[in-house]
Structure formats: structure tokens, C-alpha cells
mmCIF file of C-alpha atoms in Angstrom:
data_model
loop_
_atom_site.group_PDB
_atom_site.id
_atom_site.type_symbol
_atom_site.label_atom_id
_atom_site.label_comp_id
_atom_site.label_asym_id
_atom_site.label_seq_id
_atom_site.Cartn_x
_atom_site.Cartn_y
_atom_site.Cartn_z
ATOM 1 C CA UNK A 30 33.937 -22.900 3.587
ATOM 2 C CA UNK A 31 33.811 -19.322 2.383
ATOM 3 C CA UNK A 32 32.149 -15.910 3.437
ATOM 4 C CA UNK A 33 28.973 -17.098 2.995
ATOM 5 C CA UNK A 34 29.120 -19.783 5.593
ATOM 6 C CA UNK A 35 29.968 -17.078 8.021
ATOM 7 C CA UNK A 36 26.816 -14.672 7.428
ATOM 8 C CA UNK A 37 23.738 -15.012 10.311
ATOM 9 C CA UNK A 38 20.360 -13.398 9.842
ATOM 10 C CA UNK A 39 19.004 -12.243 13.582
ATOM 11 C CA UNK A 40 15.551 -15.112 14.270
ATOM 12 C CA UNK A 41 12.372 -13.702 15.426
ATOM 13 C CA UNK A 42 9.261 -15.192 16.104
ATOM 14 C CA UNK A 43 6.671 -12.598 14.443
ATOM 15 C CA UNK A 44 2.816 -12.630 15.102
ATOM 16 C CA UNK A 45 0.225 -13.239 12.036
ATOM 17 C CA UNK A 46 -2.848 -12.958 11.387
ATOM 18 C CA UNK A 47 -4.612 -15.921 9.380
ATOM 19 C CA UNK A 48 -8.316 -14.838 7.273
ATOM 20 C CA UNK A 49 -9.595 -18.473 6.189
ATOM 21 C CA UNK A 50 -12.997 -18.863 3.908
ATOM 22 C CA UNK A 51 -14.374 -22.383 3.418
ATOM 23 C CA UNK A 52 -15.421 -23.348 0.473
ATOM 24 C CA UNK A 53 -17.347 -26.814 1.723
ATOM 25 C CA UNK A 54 -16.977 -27.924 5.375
ATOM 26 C CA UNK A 55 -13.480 -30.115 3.682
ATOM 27 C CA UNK A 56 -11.880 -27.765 1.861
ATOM 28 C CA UNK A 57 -11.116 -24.068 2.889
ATOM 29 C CA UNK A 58 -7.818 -21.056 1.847
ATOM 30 C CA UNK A 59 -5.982 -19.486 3.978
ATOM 31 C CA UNK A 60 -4.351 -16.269 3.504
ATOM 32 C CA UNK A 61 -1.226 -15.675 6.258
ATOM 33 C CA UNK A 62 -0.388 -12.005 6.739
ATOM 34 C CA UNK A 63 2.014 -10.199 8.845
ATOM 35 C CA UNK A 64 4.034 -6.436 9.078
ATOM 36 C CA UNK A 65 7.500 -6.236 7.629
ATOM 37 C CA UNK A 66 9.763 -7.835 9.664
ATOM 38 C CA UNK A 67 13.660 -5.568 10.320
ATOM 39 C CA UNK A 68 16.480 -8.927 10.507
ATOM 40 C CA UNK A 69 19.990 -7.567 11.434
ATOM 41 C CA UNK A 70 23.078 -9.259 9.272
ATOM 42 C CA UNK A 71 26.150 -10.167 10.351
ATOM 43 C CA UNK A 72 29.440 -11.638 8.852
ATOM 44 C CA UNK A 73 31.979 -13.368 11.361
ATOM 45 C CA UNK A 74 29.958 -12.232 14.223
ATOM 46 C CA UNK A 75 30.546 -8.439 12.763
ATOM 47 C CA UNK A 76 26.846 -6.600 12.200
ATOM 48 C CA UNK A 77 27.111 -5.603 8.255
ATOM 49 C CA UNK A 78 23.557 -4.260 8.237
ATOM 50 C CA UNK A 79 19.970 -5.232 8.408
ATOM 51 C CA UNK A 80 16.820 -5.700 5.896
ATOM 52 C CA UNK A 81 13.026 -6.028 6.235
ATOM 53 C CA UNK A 82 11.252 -8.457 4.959
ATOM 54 C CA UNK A 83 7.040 -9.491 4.291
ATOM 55 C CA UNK A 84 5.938 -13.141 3.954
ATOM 56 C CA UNK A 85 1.974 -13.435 2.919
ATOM 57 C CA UNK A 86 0.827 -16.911 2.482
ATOM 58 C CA UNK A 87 -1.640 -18.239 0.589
ATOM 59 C CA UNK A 88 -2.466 -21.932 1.218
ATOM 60 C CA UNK A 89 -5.314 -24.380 0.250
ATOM 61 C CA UNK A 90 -6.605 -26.894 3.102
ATOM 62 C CA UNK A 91 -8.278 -29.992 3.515
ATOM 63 C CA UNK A 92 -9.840 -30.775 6.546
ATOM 64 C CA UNK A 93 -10.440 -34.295 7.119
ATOM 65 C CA UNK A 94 -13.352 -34.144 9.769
ATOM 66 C CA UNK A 95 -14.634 -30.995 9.646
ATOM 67 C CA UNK A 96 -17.614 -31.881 12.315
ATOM 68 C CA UNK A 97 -15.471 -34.293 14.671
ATOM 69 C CA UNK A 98 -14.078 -32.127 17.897
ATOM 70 C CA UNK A 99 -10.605 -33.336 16.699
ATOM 71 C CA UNK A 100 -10.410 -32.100 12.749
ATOM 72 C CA UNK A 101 -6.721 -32.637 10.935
ATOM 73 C CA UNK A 102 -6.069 -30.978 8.265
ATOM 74 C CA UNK A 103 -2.861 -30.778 5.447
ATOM 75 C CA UNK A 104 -2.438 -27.593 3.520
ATOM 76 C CA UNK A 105 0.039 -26.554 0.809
ATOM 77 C CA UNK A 106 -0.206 -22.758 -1.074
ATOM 78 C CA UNK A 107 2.555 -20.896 -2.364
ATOM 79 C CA UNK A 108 4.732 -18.190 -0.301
ATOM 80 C CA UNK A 109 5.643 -14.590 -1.671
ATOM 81 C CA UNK A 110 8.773 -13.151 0.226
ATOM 82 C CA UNK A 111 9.016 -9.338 -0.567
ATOM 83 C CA UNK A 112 12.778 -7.760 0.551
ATOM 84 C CA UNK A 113 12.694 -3.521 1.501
ATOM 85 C CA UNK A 114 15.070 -1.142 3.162
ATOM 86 C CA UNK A 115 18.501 -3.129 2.480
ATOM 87 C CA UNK A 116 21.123 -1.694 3.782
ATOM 88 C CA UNK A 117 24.216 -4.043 3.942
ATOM 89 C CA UNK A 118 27.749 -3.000 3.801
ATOM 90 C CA UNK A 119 26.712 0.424 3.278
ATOM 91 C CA UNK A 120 25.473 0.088 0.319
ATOM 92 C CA UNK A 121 27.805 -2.201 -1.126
ATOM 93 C CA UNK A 122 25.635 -5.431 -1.187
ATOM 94 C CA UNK A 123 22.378 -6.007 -2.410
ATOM 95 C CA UNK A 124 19.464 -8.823 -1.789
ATOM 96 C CA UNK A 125 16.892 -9.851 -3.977
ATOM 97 C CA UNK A 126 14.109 -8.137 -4.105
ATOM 98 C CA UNK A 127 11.454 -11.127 -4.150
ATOM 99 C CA UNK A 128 11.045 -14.608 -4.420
ATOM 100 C CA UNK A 129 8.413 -17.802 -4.418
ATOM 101 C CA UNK A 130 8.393 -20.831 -2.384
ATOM 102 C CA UNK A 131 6.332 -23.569 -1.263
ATOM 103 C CA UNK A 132 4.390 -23.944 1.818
ATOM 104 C CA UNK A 133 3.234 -27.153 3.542
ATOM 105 C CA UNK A 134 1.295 -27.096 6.941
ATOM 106 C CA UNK A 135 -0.804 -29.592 8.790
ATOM 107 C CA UNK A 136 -2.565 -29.408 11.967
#
């Protein structure tokens, strides 16, 4: 157990907006786009800052019966996380500025 175990990052629940284009009636993208979100920081309960942060998405679907009035679908893409305006400890600590993930979804 060290220091790290003790640092929270505030949850939010953030609206999106989701721009799809099919390619055939199975198969369609899906681009996931939001505003930068502002997450407070703390360490031991102590607030040690904030960040903001923007997640696009960009996922491939397949939809497994696109004409039935119940249509499944499994998607996986790729997710871009893009860190601004850090501002922890003053100045003292830092975040990285990007990274790349995966991204599964099914509905």
C-alpha cells in the first residue's frame, strides 16, 4: 500500500453524442464524442487538484439482425484519451498527456 492507493479521481456521468454511418445493413462505425470533462484529485481524502480530460471513440459494429425489431449488435474500436489543464500539487505533478485503449460494447 503506498500513495498511490490513496489517490481518487471525482466520477461523473457525462452526456455524448454518437454519429454512426452504415456501411451494409450488418456492419456500421461509430464515432463517440463528448466536451472535456474537469475530474477533481484527491490524496487521503485531501483535494490536490483537478484535470480535464476528452474521450472520442471510434468503434466498428456488427449488427446481427439489422431488419428484426430486436437487432444485437457487438462493437470493438479503439479509444483516444486526451489530458488538458493539469493542475495537481501546484504544479508539482504531472499526467500524461494521451493515451490508447480498447473499447468493447454490445447492445
Amino acid at each position: 500500500v503506498g500513495a498511490a492507493d490513496l489517490i481518487t479521481v471525482s466520477k461523473k456521468t457525462i452526456p455524448e453524442v454518437d454519429i454512426s454511418y452504415y456501411f451494409t445493413p450488418n456492419i456500421s462505425a461509430e464515432l463517440i464524442l463528448t466536451y472535456p470533462q474537469k475530474h477533481d484529485v484527491e490524496l487521503a481524502g485531501k483535494n490536490i487538484g483537478a484535470f480535464k480530460h476528452l474521450p472520442p471513440t471510434l468503434t466498428a459494429k456488427y449488427h446481427f439482425a439489422p431488419e428484426a425489431q430486436f437487432s444485437p449488435y457487438v462493437g470493438a474500436g479503439v479509444n483516444y484519451t486526451r489530458i488538458s489543464d493539469v493542475n495537481l500539487l501546484n504544479g508539482a505533478a504531472d499526467l500524461e498527456k494521451s493515451s490508447f485503449g480498447l473499447a468493447l460494447q454490445a447492445g
